CSV table of C-alpha atoms in Angstrom, one decimal:
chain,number,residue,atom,x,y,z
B,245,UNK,CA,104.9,-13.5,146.5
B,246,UNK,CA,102.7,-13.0,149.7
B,247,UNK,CA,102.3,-8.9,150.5
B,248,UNK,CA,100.8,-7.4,153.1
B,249,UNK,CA,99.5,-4.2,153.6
B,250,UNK,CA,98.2,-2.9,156.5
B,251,UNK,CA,97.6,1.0,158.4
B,252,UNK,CA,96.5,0.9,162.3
B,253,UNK,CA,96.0,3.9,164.9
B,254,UNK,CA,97.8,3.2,167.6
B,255,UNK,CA,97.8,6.0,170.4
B,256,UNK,CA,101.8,6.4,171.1
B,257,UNK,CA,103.6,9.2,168.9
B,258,UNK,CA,105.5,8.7,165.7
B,259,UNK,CA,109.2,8.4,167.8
B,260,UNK,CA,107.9,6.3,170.0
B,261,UNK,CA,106.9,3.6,167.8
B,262,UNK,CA,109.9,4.2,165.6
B,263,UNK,CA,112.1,3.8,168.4
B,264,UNK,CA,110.5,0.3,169.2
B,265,UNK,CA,110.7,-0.6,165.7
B,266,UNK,CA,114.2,0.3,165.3
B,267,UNK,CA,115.3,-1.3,167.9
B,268,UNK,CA,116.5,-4.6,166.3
B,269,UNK,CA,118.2,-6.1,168.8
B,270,UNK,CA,115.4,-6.5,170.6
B,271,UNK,CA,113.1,-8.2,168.6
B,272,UNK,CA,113.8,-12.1,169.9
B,273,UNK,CA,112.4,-11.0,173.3
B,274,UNK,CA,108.4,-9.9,172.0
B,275,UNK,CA,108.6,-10.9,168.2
B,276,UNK,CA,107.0,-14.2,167.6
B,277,UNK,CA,109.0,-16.6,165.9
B,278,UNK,CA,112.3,-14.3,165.8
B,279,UNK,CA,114.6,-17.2,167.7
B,280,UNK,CA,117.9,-14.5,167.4
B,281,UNK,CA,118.8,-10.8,166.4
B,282,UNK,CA,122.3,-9.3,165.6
B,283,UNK,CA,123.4,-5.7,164.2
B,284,UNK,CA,126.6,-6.8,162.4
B,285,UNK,CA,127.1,-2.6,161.8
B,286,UNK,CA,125.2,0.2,162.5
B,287,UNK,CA,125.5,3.9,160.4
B,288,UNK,CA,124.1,7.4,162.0
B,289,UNK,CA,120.7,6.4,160.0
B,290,UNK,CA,121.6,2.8,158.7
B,291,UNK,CA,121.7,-0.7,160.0
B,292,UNK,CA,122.9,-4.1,158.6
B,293,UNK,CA,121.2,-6.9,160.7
B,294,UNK,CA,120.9,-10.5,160.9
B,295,UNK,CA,118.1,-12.2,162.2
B,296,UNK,CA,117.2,-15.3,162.8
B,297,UNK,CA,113.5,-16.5,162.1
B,298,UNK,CA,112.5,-20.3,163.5
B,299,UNK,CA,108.9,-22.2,163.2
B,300,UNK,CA,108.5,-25.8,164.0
B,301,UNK,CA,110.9,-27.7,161.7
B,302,UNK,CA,111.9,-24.2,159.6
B,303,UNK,CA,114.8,-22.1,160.6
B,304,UNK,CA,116.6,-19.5,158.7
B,305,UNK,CA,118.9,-16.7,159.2
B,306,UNK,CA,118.5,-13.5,156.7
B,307,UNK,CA,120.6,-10.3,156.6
B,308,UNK,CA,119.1,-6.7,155.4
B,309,UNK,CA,120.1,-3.3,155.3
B,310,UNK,CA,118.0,-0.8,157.1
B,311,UNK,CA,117.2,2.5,156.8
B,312,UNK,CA,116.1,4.6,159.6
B,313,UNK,CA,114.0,8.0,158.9
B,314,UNK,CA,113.4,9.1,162.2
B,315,UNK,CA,110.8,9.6,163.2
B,316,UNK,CA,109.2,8.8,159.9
B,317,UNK,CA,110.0,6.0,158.2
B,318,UNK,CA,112.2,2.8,158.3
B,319,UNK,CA,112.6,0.9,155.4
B,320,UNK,CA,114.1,-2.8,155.1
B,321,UNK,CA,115.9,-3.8,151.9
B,322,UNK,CA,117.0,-7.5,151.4
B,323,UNK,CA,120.9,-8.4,151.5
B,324,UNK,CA,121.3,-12.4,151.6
B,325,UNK,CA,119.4,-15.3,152.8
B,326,UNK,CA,116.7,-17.7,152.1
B,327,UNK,CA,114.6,-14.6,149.9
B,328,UNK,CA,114.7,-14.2,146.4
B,329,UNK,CA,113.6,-10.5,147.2
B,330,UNK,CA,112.0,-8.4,150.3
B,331,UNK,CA,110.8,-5.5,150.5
B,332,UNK,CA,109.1,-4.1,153.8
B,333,UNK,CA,108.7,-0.4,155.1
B,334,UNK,CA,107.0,1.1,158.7
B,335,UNK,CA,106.0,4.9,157.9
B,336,UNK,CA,105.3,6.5,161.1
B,337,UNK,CA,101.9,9.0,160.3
B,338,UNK,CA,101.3,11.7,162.9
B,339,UNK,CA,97.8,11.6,164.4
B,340,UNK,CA,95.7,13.3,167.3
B,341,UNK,CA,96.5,11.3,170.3
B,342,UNK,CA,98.8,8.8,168.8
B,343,UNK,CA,99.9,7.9,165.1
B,344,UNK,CA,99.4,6.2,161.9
B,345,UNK,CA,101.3,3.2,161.4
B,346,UNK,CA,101.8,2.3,157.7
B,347,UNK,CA,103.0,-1.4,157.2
B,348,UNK,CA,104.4,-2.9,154.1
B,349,UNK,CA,105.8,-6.6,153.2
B,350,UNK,CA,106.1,-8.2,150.2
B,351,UNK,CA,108.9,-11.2,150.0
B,352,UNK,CA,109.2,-14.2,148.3
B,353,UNK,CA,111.3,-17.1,149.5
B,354,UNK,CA,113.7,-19.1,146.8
B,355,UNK,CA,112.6,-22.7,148.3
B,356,UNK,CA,109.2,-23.7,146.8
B,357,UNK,CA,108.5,-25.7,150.2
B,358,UNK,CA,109.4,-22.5,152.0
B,359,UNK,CA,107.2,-20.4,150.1
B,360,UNK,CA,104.3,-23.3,150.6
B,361,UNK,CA,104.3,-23.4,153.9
B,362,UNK,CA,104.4,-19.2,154.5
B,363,UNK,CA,101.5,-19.4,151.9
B,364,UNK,CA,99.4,-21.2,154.3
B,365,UNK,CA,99.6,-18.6,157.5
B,366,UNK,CA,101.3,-15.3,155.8
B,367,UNK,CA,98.9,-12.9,156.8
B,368,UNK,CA,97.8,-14.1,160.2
B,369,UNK,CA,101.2,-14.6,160.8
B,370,UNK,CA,102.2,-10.8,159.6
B,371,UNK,CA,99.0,-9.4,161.7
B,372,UNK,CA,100.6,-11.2,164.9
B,373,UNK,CA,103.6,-9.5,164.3
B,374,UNK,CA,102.0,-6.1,164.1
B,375,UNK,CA,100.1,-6.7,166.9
B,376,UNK,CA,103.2,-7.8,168.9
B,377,UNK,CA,105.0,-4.5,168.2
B,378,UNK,CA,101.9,-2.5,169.4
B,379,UNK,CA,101.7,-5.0,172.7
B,380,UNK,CA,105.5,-4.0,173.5
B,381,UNK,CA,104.8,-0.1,173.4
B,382,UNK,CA,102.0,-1.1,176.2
B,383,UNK,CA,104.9,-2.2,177.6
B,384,UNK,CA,107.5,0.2,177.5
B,385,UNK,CA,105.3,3.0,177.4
B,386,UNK,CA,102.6,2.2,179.7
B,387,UNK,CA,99.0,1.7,179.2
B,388,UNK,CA,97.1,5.5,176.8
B,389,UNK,CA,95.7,7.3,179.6
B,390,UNK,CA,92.4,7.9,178.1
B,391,UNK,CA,90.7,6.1,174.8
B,392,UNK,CA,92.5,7.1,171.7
B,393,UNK,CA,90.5,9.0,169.3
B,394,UNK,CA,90.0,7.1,165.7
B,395,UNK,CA,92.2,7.4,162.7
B,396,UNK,CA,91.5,10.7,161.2
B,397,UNK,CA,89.6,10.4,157.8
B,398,UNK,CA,91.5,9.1,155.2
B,399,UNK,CA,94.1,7.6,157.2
B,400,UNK,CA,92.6,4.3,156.6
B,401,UNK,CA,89.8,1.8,156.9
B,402,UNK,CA,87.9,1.2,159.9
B,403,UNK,CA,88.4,-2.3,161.2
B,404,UNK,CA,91.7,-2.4,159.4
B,405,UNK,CA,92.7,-6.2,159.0
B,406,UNK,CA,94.7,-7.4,161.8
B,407,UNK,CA,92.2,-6.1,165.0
B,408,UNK,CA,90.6,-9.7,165.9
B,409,UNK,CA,92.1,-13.1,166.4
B,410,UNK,CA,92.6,-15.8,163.8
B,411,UNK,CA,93.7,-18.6,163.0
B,412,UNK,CA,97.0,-18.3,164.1
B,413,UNK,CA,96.1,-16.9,167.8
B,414,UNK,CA,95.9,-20.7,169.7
B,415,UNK,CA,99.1,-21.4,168.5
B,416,UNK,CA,101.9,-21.9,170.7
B,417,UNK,CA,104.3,-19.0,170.7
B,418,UNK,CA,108.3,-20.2,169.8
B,419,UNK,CA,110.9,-20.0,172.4
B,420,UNK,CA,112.6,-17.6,172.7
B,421,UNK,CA,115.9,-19.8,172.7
B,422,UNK,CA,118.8,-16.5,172.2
């Protein structure tokens, strides 16, 4: 039952980092540990996706349905694979100079083993991932001209978990085998 919870500034607008989020397909090419992606059908505002997550000795495939708010909100709902349940949302928060982002996870694998390992590195492991979208919008978009100003008040902690390295940040990063 690991959940995460986690709001960062980040200084691109709310379509921006919607677009990047939405983009599914793309994933295996910045997302650490995401070995494969495939839409198997995509709606004006919904998607049905596989992807395909690999660490070391684990690999699994899982399929969920997602629904796309733009450019406010996508929200992921579990379909079939190694899960007993998922449940993960990206709200997209205007802000001056940038935006809000809103993250939400909370899943729980059916293998005991699974779930034992995950337990270990869950929230490093989320953080990277965070950080790996926000790296790709440097990317694509380009470098914020100037310093971004802070989260407005209210739009969540200073030093929101996720901003420094950890124990996950010397490990080797999966290929990118797709």
């Amino acid at each position: 039952m690991p959940t995460h919870a986690e709001q960062r500034f980040v200084p691109y607008r709310p379509d921006q980092m919607f677009d990047l989020v939405a983009d599914v397909g793309r994933y295996p090419e910045f997302l650490p540990w995401c070995v494969a992606a495939r839409i198997k059908e995509r709606g004006e505002n919904t998607l049905v996706a596989d992807l395909v997550i690999g660490f070391k000795v684990f690999r699994e495939t899982f399929t969920s349905f997602v629904t796309l708010e733009r450019p406010d909100l996508i929200h992921v709902r579990y379909a079939e694979g190694p899960f007993r349940y998922l449940n993960n949302h990206w709200k997209f928060i205007p802000a001056e100079r940038g935006c809000t982002i809103d993250f939400y996870v909370d899943f729980e694998f059916r293998s005991r083993i699974l779930q034992a390992a995950i337990g270990l590195v869950f929230n490093e492991a989320v953080r990277l991932m965070v950080r790996s979208f926000e790296r790709r919008a440097t990317k694509v978009y380009g470098a914020p001209a100037a310093e971004p100003a802070p989260p407005a008040p209210g739009s969540g902690p200073a030093g929101t978990p996720g901003q420094s390295g950890g124990p996950l940040s010397g490990l080797p990063r999966p290929s990118s085998a797709c």
